[in-house]
Amino acid sequence: MAKFGEIISNNKPILINFYTDLNVLNSNLEILRDVAAALGDKAKVIKIDIRKNETLAAALRVKGNPTFIIYKNGEIQWRQTGEQDANTLIGLVQKYI
């Protein structure tokens, strides 16, 4: 939890994808790579496995898979559960750059 606090306190936007690997076909890895490549060093993109970080997921009330959250300066700017495409995520993160 302390490490998570350090990560989200950045003044750059942080896009976090909370996921589980229960369904490999629904992996967002390629989408997240595209988002990270498009944003470069203007933002961070992070994946967090819900099953390996149950305490954090519970604290943030993450129930769906995937759940995307954008943080900036330690505060949630946007949150959505469900599949998202790369262009949508890029546009959302760019609002907070």
CSV table of N, CA, C and O in Angstrom, one decimal:
chain,number,residue,atom,x,y,z
A,1,MET,N,0.8,-1.2,0.0
A,1,MET,CA,0.0,0.0,0.0
A,1,MET,C,0.9,1.3,0.0
A,1,MET,O,0.5,2.2,-0.7
A,2,ALA,N,2.0,1.3,0.8
A,2,ALA,CA,2.8,2.4,0.8
A,2,ALA,C,3.4,2.7,-0.6
A,2,ALA,O,3.5,3.8,-1.0
A,3,LYS,N,3.9,1.6,-1.2
A,3,LYS,CA,4.4,1.8,-2.6
A,3,LYS,C,3.4,2.3,-3.5
A,3,LYS,O,3.7,3.1,-4.4
A,4,PHE,N,2.2,1.9,-3.4
A,4,PHE,CA,1.1,2.4,-4.3
A,4,PHE,C,0.9,3.9,-4.1
A,4,PHE,O,0.8,4.6,-5.0
A,5,GLY,N,1.0,4.3,-2.8
A,5,GLY,CA,0.9,5.7,-2.5
A,5,GLY,C,2.0,6.5,-3.2
A,5,GLY,O,1.7,7.6,-3.7
A,6,GLU,N,3.2,6.0,-3.2
A,6,GLU,CA,4.3,6.7,-3.9
A,6,GLU,C,4.0,6.8,-5.4
A,6,GLU,O,4.3,7.8,-6.0
A,7,ILE,N,3.5,5.7,-6.0
A,7,ILE,CA,3.3,5.6,-7.4
A,7,ILE,C,2.3,6.7,-7.8
A,7,ILE,O,2.5,7.4,-8.8
A,8,ILE,N,1.1,6.7,-7.1
A,8,ILE,CA,0.1,7.6,-7.6
A,8,ILE,C,0.3,9.1,-7.2
A,8,ILE,O,-0.5,9.9,-7.7
A,9,SER,N,1.2,9.4,-6.4
A,9,SER,CA,1.5,10.8,-6.0
A,9,SER,C,2.2,11.6,-7.0
A,9,SER,O,2.5,12.7,-6.8
A,10,ASN,N,2.5,11.0,-8.2
A,10,ASN,CA,3.2,11.6,-9.2
A,10,ASN,C,2.4,12.7,-9.9
A,10,ASN,O,1.2,12.7,-9.9
A,11,ASN,N,3.1,13.8,-10.3
A,11,ASN,CA,2.4,14.9,-11.0
A,11,ASN,C,2.0,14.6,-12.4
A,11,ASN,O,1.3,15.3,-13.1
A,12,LYS,N,2.6,13.5,-13.0
A,12,LYS,CA,2.2,13.0,-14.3
A,12,LYS,C,1.0,12.0,-14.1
A,12,LYS,O,0.9,11.4,-13.1
A,13,PRO,N,0.1,12.0,-15.1
A,13,PRO,CA,-1.0,11.0,-15.0
A,13,PRO,C,-0.5,9.6,-15.0
A,13,PRO,O,0.4,9.3,-15.6
A,14,ILE,N,-1.2,8.8,-14.2
A,14,ILE,CA,-0.9,7.4,-14.1
A,14,ILE,C,-2.2,6.6,-14.5
A,14,ILE,O,-3.2,6.7,-13.8
A,15,LEU,N,-2.1,5.8,-15.5
A,15,LEU,CA,-3.2,4.9,-15.9
A,15,LEU,C,-2.9,3.6,-15.3
A,15,LEU,O,-1.9,2.9,-15.6
A,16,ILE,N,-3.8,3.1,-14.5
A,16,ILE,CA,-3.6,1.8,-13.8
A,16,ILE,C,-4.7,0.9,-14.3
A,16,ILE,O,-5.9,1.2,-14.3
A,17,ASN,N,-4.3,-0.3,-14.8
A,17,ASN,CA,-5.2,-1.4,-15.2
A,17,ASN,C,-5.2,-2.5,-14.2
A,17,ASN,O,-4.2,-3.1,-14.0
A,18,PHE,N,-6.3,-2.6,-13.4
A,18,PHE,CA,-6.5,-3.7,-12.5
A,18,PHE,C,-7.1,-4.8,-13.3
A,18,PHE,O,-8.2,-4.7,-13.9
A,19,TYR,N,-6.5,-6.0,-13.2
A,19,TYR,CA,-6.9,-7.1,-14.0
A,19,TYR,C,-6.7,-8.4,-13.3
A,19,TYR,O,-6.0,-8.5,-12.2
A,20,THR,N,-7.2,-9.5,-13.8
A,20,THR,CA,-6.9,-10.9,-13.4
A,20,THR,C,-6.6,-11.6,-14.7
A,20,THR,O,-7.1,-11.3,-15.8
A,21,ASP,N,-5.8,-12.7,-14.6
A,21,ASP,CA,-5.5,-13.5,-15.8
A,21,ASP,C,-6.4,-14.7,-15.9
A,21,ASP,O,-6.0,-15.7,-16.5
A,22,LEU,N,-7.6,-14.5,-15.4
A,22,LEU,CA,-8.6,-15.7,-15.6
A,22,LEU,C,-8.9,-16.0,-17.0
A,22,LEU,O,-9.1,-17.1,-17.4
A,23,ASN,N,-8.9,-15.0,-17.8
A,23,ASN,CA,-9.3,-15.2,-19.2
A,23,ASN,C,-8.2,-14.5,-20.1
A,23,ASN,O,-8.1,-13.4,-20.3
A,24,VAL,N,-7.2,-15.4,-20.5
A,24,VAL,CA,-6.1,-14.9,-21.3
A,24,VAL,C,-6.5,-14.2,-22.6
A,24,VAL,O,-5.9,-13.2,-23.0
A,25,LEU,N,-7.6,-14.5,-23.1
A,25,LEU,CA,-8.1,-13.9,-24.4
A,25,LEU,C,-8.5,-12.4,-24.2
A,25,LEU,O,-8.5,-11.7,-25.1
A,26,ASN,N,-8.8,-12.1,-22.9
A,26,ASN,CA,-9.2,-10.7,-22.7
A,26,ASN,C,-8.0,-9.8,-22.2
A,26,ASN,O,-8.2,-8.8,-21.6
A,27,SER,N,-6.8,-10.3,-22.4
A,27,SER,CA,-5.6,-9.6,-22.0
A,27,SER,C,-5.6,-8.2,-22.7
A,27,SER,O,-5.8,-8.1,-23.9
A,28,ASN,N,-5.3,-7.2,-21.9
A,28,ASN,CA,-5.2,-5.8,-22.4
A,28,ASN,C,-3.7,-5.4,-22.7
A,28,ASN,O,-3.5,-4.3,-22.9
A,29,LEU,N,-2.8,-6.4,-22.6
A,29,LEU,CA,-1.4,-6.1,-22.8
A,29,LEU,C,-1.1,-5.3,-24.0
A,29,LEU,O,-0.4,-4.3,-24.0
A,30,GLU,N,-1.6,-5.7,-25.2
A,30,GLU,CA,-1.3,-5.1,-26.4
A,30,GLU,C,-1.9,-3.6,-26.4
A,30,GLU,O,-1.2,-2.7,-26.9
A,31,ILE,N,-3.1,-3.5,-25.9
A,31,ILE,CA,-3.7,-2.2,-25.8
A,31,ILE,C,-2.9,-1.3,-24.9
A,31,ILE,O,-2.6,-0.1,-25.3
A,32,LEU,N,-2.4,-1.8,-23.8
A,32,LEU,CA,-1.6,-1.0,-22.8
A,32,LEU,C,-0.3,-0.6,-23.4
A,32,LEU,O,0.2,0.5,-23.2
A,33,ARG,N,0.3,-1.5,-24.2
A,33,ARG,CA,1.6,-1.2,-24.9
A,33,ARG,C,1.4,0.0,-25.9
A,33,ARG,O,2.2,0.9,-25.9
A,34,ASP,N,0.3,0.0,-26.6
A,34,ASP,CA,0.0,1.0,-27.5
A,34,ASP,C,-0.2,2.4,-26.8
A,34,ASP,O,0.3,3.4,-27.3
A,35,VAL,N,-0.9,2.3,-25.7
A,35,VAL,CA,-1.1,3.5,-24.9
A,35,VAL,C,0.2,4.1,-24.4
A,35,VAL,O,0.5,5.3,-24.5
A,36,ALA,N,1.0,3.2,-23.8
A,36,ALA,CA,2.3,3.6,-23.3
A,36,ALA,C,3.2,4.2,-24.4
A,36,ALA,O,3.8,5.2,-24.1
A,37,ALA,N,3.2,3.6,-25.5
A,37,ALA,CA,4.0,4.1,-26.6
A,37,ALA,C,3.5,5.4,-27.1
A,37,ALA,O,4.3,6.3,-27.4
A,38,ALA,N,2.2,5.6,-27.2
A,38,ALA,CA,1.7,6.9,-27.6
A,38,ALA,C,1.9,8.0,-26.6
A,38,ALA,O,2.2,9.2,-27.0
A,39,LEU,N,1.9,7.7,-25.3
A,39,LEU,CA,2.1,8.8,-24.3
A,39,LEU,C,3.5,9.0,-24.0
A,39,LEU,O,3.8,10.1,-23.4
A,40,GLY,N,4.4,8.1,-24.2
A,40,GLY,CA,5.8,8.3,-24.0
A,40,GLY,C,6.0,8.6,-22.5
A,40,GLY,O,5.5,7.9,-21.6
A,41,ASP,N,6.9,9.6,-22.2
A,41,ASP,CA,7.2,9.9,-20.8
A,41,ASP,C,6.3,10.9,-20.2
A,41,ASP,O,6.5,11.4,-19.1
A,42,LYS,N,5.2,11.2,-20.9
A,42,LYS,CA,4.2,12.2,-20.4
A,42,LYS,C,3.3,11.6,-19.3
A,42,LYS,O,2.6,12.3,-18.6
A,43,ALA,N,3.2,10.3,-19.3
A,43,ALA,CA,2.3,9.5,-18.4
A,43,ALA,C,2.9,8.2,-18.1
A,43,ALA,O,3.8,7.7,-18.8
A,44,LYS,N,2.4,7.5,-17.1
A,44,LYS,CA,2.8,6.1,-16.8
A,44,LYS,C,1.6,5.2,-17.0
A,44,LYS,O,0.5,5.6,-16.8
A,45,VAL,N,1.9,4.0,-17.4
A,45,VAL,CA,0.9,3.0,-17.6
A,45,VAL,C,1.3,1.7,-16.7
A,45,VAL,O,2.4,1.3,-16.9
A,46,ILE,N,0.4,1.3,-15.8
A,46,ILE,CA,0.8,0.2,-14.9
A,46,ILE,C,-0.4,-0.8,-14.9
A,46,ILE,O,-1.5,-0.5,-14.9
A,47,LYS,N,0.0,-2.1,-14.8
A,47,LYS,CA,-0.9,-3.2,-14.6
A,47,LYS,C,-0.8,-3.7,-13.2
A,47,LYS,O,0.3,-3.9,-12.8
A,48,ILE,N,-1.9,-4.0,-12.6
A,48,ILE,CA,-1.9,-4.5,-11.2
A,48,ILE,C,-2.8,-5.7,-11.2
A,48,ILE,O,-4.0,-5.6,-11.5
A,49,ASP,N,-2.3,-6.9,-10.9
A,49,ASP,CA,-3.1,-8.1,-10.8
A,49,ASP,C,-4.0,-8.1,-9.5
A,49,ASP,O,-3.4,-8.0,-8.4
A,50,ILE,N,-5.3,-8.2,-9.7
A,50,ILE,CA,-6.2,-8.1,-8.6
A,50,ILE,C,-6.0,-9.2,-7.6
A,50,ILE,O,-6.0,-9.0,-6.4
A,51,ARG,N,-5.7,-10.4,-8.1
A,51,ARG,CA,-5.5,-11.6,-7.2
A,51,ARG,C,-4.2,-11.5,-6.4
A,51,ARG,O,-4.2,-12.0,-5.3
A,52,LYS,N,-3.2,-10.9,-6.9
A,52,LYS,CA,-1.9,-10.8,-6.2
A,52,LYS,C,-1.9,-9.6,-5.3
A,52,LYS,O,-1.0,-9.4,-4.5
A,53,ASN,N,-2.9,-8.7,-5.4
A,53,ASN,CA,-3.0,-7.4,-4.6
A,53,ASN,C,-4.4,-7.3,-4.1
A,53,ASN,O,-5.0,-6.2,-4.3
A,54,GLU,N,-4.9,-8.3,-3.4
A,54,GLU,CA,-6.3,-8.3,-3.0
A,54,GLU,C,-6.6,-7.2,-2.0
A,54,GLU,O,-7.7,-6.6,-2.0
A,55,THR,N,-5.6,-6.9,-1.1
A,55,THR,CA,-5.9,-5.8,-0.1
A,55,THR,C,-6.1,-4.4,-0.8
A,55,THR,O,-7.0,-3.7,-0.5
A,56,LEU,N,-5.2,-4.2,-1.8
A,56,LEU,CA,-5.3,-2.9,-2.5
A,56,LEU,C,-6.6,-2.9,-3.3
A,56,LEU,O,-7.3,-1.9,-3.3
A,57,ALA,N,-6.9,-3.9,-4.0
A,57,ALA,CA,-8.1,-4.0,-4.8
A,57,ALA,C,-9.4,-3.8,-3.9
A,57,ALA,O,-10.3,-3.1,-4.3
A,58,ALA,N,-9.4,-4.4,-2.7
A,58,ALA,CA,-10.5,-4.2,-1.8
A,58,ALA,C,-10.6,-2.8,-1.3
A,58,ALA,O,-11.7,-2.2,-1.2
A,59,ALA,N,-9.4,-2.2,-1.0
A,59,ALA,CA,-9.4,-0.8,-0.5
A,59,ALA,C,-10.0,0.2,-1.5
A,59,ALA,O,-10.6,1.1,-1.2
A,60,LEU,N,-9.7,-0.1,-2.8
A,60,LEU,CA,-10.2,0.7,-3.9
A,60,LEU,C,-11.5,0.3,-4.5
A,60,LEU,O,-12.0,0.9,-5.4
A,61,ARG,N,-12.1,-0.8,-3.9
A,61,ARG,CA,-13.4,-1.3,-4.3
A,61,ARG,C,-13.4,-1.7,-5.7
A,61,ARG,O,-14.3,-1.4,-6.5
A,62,VAL,N,-12.3,-2.4,-6.2
A,62,VAL,CA,-12.2,-2.9,-7.5
A,62,VAL,C,-12.9,-4.2,-7.5
A,62,VAL,O,-12.4,-5.2,-6.9
A,63,LYS,N,-14.0,-4.3,-8.3
A,63,LYS,CA,-14.7,-5.6,-8.3
A,63,LYS,C,-14.8,-6.2,-9.7
A,63,LYS,O,-14.9,-7.3,-9.9
A,64,GLY,N,-14.7,-5.3,-10.8
A,64,GLY,CA,-14.8,-5.8,-12.1
A,64,GLY,C,-13.4,-6.0,-12.8
A,64,GLY,O,-12.4,-5.4,-12.3
A,65,ASN,N,-13.4,-6.7,-13.8
A,65,ASN,CA,-12.2,-7.0,-14.6
A,65,ASN,C,-12.4,-6.7,-16.0
A,65,ASN,O,-13.2,-7.4,-16.6
A,66,PRO,N,-11.6,-5.8,-16.6
A,66,PRO,CA,-10.6,-4.9,-16.1
A,66,PRO,C,-11.3,-3.7,-15.5
A,66,PRO,O,-12.4,-3.3,-15.9
A,67,THR,N,-10.6,-3.0,-14.6
A,67,THR,CA,-10.9,-1.7,-14.1
A,67,THR,C,-9.8,-0.8,-14.4
A,67,THR,O,-8.6,-1.1,-14.0
A,68,PHE,N,-10.1,0.3,-15.0
A,68,PHE,CA,-9.0,1.3,-15.3
A,68,PHE,C,-9.2,2.5,-14.4
A,68,PHE,O,-10.4,3.0,-14.2
A,69,ILE,N,-8.1,3.0,-13.9
A,69,ILE,CA,-8.2,4.2,-13.0
A,69,ILE,C,-7.1,5.2,-13.5
A,69,ILE,O,-5.9,4.7,-13.6
A,70,ILE,N,-7.4,6.4,-13.6
A,70,ILE,CA,-6.3,7.4,-13.9
A,70,ILE,C,-6.2,8.3,-12.6
A,70,ILE,O,-7.1,8.8,-12.1
A,71,TYR,N,-4.9,8.3,-12.1
A,71,TYR,CA,-4.5,9.1,-11.0
A,71,TYR,C,-3.7,10.3,-11.5
A,71,TYR,O,-2.9,10.1,-12.4
A,72,LYS,N,-3.7,11.4,-10.7
A,72,LYS,CA,-2.8,12.5,-10.9
A,72,LYS,C,-2.7,13.2,-9.6
A,72,LYS,O,-3.7,13.5,-8.9
A,73,ASN,N,-1.4,13.4,-9.1
A,73,ASN,CA,-1.2,14.0,-7.8
A,73,ASN,C,-1.9,13.3,-6.7
A,73,ASN,O,-2.4,13.9,-5.8
A,74,GLY,N,-2.0,12.0,-6.8
A,74,GLY,CA,-2.6,11.2,-5.7
A,74,GLY,C,-4.1,11.1,-5.7
A,74,GLY,O,-4.7,10.5,-4.8
A,75,GLU,N,-4.7,11.7,-6.7
A,75,GLU,CA,-6.2,11.7,-6.7
A,75,GLU,C,-6.7,11.1,-7.9
A,75,GLU,O,-6.2,11.2,-9.0
A,76,ILE,N,-7.9,10.4,-7.8
A,76,ILE,CA,-8.5,9.7,-8.9
A,76,ILE,C,-9.1,10.8,-9.8
A,76,ILE,O,-9.9,11.7,-9.3
A,77,GLN,N,-8.8,10.7,-11.1
A,77,GLN,CA,-9.3,11.7,-12.0
A,77,GLN,C,-10.4,11.0,-12.9
A,77,GLN,O,-11.3,11.7,-13.3
A,78,TRP,N,-10.3,9.7,-13.1
A,78,TRP,CA,-11.3,9.0,-13.9
A,78,TRP,C,-11.2,7.5,-13.6
A,78,TRP,O,-10.1,7.0,-13.2
A,79,ARG,N,-12.3,6.8,-13.7
A,79,ARG,CA,-12.4,5.4,-13.4
A,79,ARG,C,-13.5,4.8,-14.2
A,79,ARG,O,-14.6,5.3,-14.4
A,80,GLN,N,-13.2,3.6,-14.7
A,80,GLN,CA,-14.1,2.8,-15.5
A,80,GLN,C,-13.9,1.4,-15.5
A,80,GLN,O,-12.7,0.9,-15.5
A,81,THR,N,-14.9,0.6,-15.3
A,81,THR,CA,-14.8,-0.9,-15.4
A,81,THR,C,-15.2,-1.4,-16.7
A,81,THR,O,-16.3,-0.9,-17.2
A,82,GLY,N,-14.5,-2.3,-17.4
A,82,GLY,CA,-14.9,-2.8,-18.7
A,82,GLY,C,-13.8,-2.5,-19.7
A,82,GLY,O,-12.9,-1.7,-19.5
A,83,GLU,N,-13.9,-3.2,-20.8
A,83,GLU,CA,-12.9,-3.1,-21.9
A,83,GLU,C,-12.9,-1.7,-22.4
A,83,GLU,O,-13.9,-1.0,-22.5
A,84,GLN,N,-11.7,-1.2,-22.7
A,84,GLN,CA,-11.5,0.1,-23.4
A,84,GLN,C,-10.5,-0.1,-24.5
A,84,GLN,O,-9.6,-0.9,-24.4
A,85,ASP,N,-10.7,0.7,-25.6
A,85,ASP,CA,-9.7,0.6,-26.7
A,85,ASP,C,-8.6,1.6,-26.4
A,85,ASP,O,-8.7,2.5,-25.6
A,86,ALA,N,-7.5,1.4,-27.1
A,86,ALA,CA,-6.3,2.2,-26.9
A,86,ALA,C,-6.5,3.7,-27.2
A,86,ALA,O,-6.1,4.5,-26.4
A,87,ASN,N,-7.2,4.0,-28.3
A,87,ASN,CA,-7.5,5.4,-28.6
A,87,ASN,C,-8.3,6.1,-27.5
A,87,ASN,O,-8.0,7.3,-27.2
A,88,THR,N,-9.3,5.4,-26.9
A,88,THR,CA,-10.1,6.0,-25.9
A,88,THR,C,-9.2,6.3,-24.7
A,88,THR,O,-9.2,7.4,-24.1
A,89,LEU,N,-8.4,5.3,-24.3
A,89,LEU,CA,-7.5,5.5,-23.1
A,89,LEU,C,-6.5,6.6,-23.3
A,89,LEU,O,-6.2,7.4,-22.4
A,90,ILE,N,-5.9,6.6,-24.5
A,90,ILE,CA,-4.9,7.7,-24.8
A,90,ILE,C,-5.6,9.1,-24.7
A,90,ILE,O,-5.0,10.0,-24.1
A,91,GLY,N,-6.8,9.2,-25.3
A,91,GLY,CA,-7.5,10.5,-25.2
A,91,GLY,C,-7.8,10.9,-23.7
A,91,GLY,O,-7.7,12.1,-23.3
A,92,LEU,N,-8.2,9.9,-22.9
A,92,LEU,CA,-8.6,10.2,-21.5
A,92,LEU,C,-7.3,10.6,-20.7
A,92,LEU,O,-7.4,11.6,-20.0
A,93,VAL,N,-6.2,9.9,-20.9
A,93,VAL,CA,-5.0,10.3,-20.2
A,93,VAL,C,-4.5,11.6,-20.6
A,93,VAL,O,-4.1,12.5,-19.8
A,94,GLN,N,-4.6,12.0,-21.9
A,94,GLN,CA,-4.1,13.2,-22.4
A,94,GLN,C,-4.8,14.4,-21.8
A,94,GLN,O,-4.2,15.5,-21.7
A,95,LYS,N,-6.0,14.3,-21.4
A,95,LYS,CA,-6.8,15.3,-20.7
A,95,LYS,C,-6.1,15.8,-19.4
A,95,LYS,O,-6.3,16.9,-19.0
A,96,TYR,N,-5.3,14.9,-18.8
A,96,TYR,CA,-4.7,15.2,-17.5
A,96,TYR,C,-3.2,15.5,-17.6
A,96,TYR,O,-2.5,15.7,-16.6
A,97,ILE,N,-2.6,15.6,-18.8
A,97,ILE,CA,-1.2,15.9,-19.0
A,97,ILE,C,-1.0,17.4,-18.8
A,97,ILE,O,-1.7,18.2,-19.2
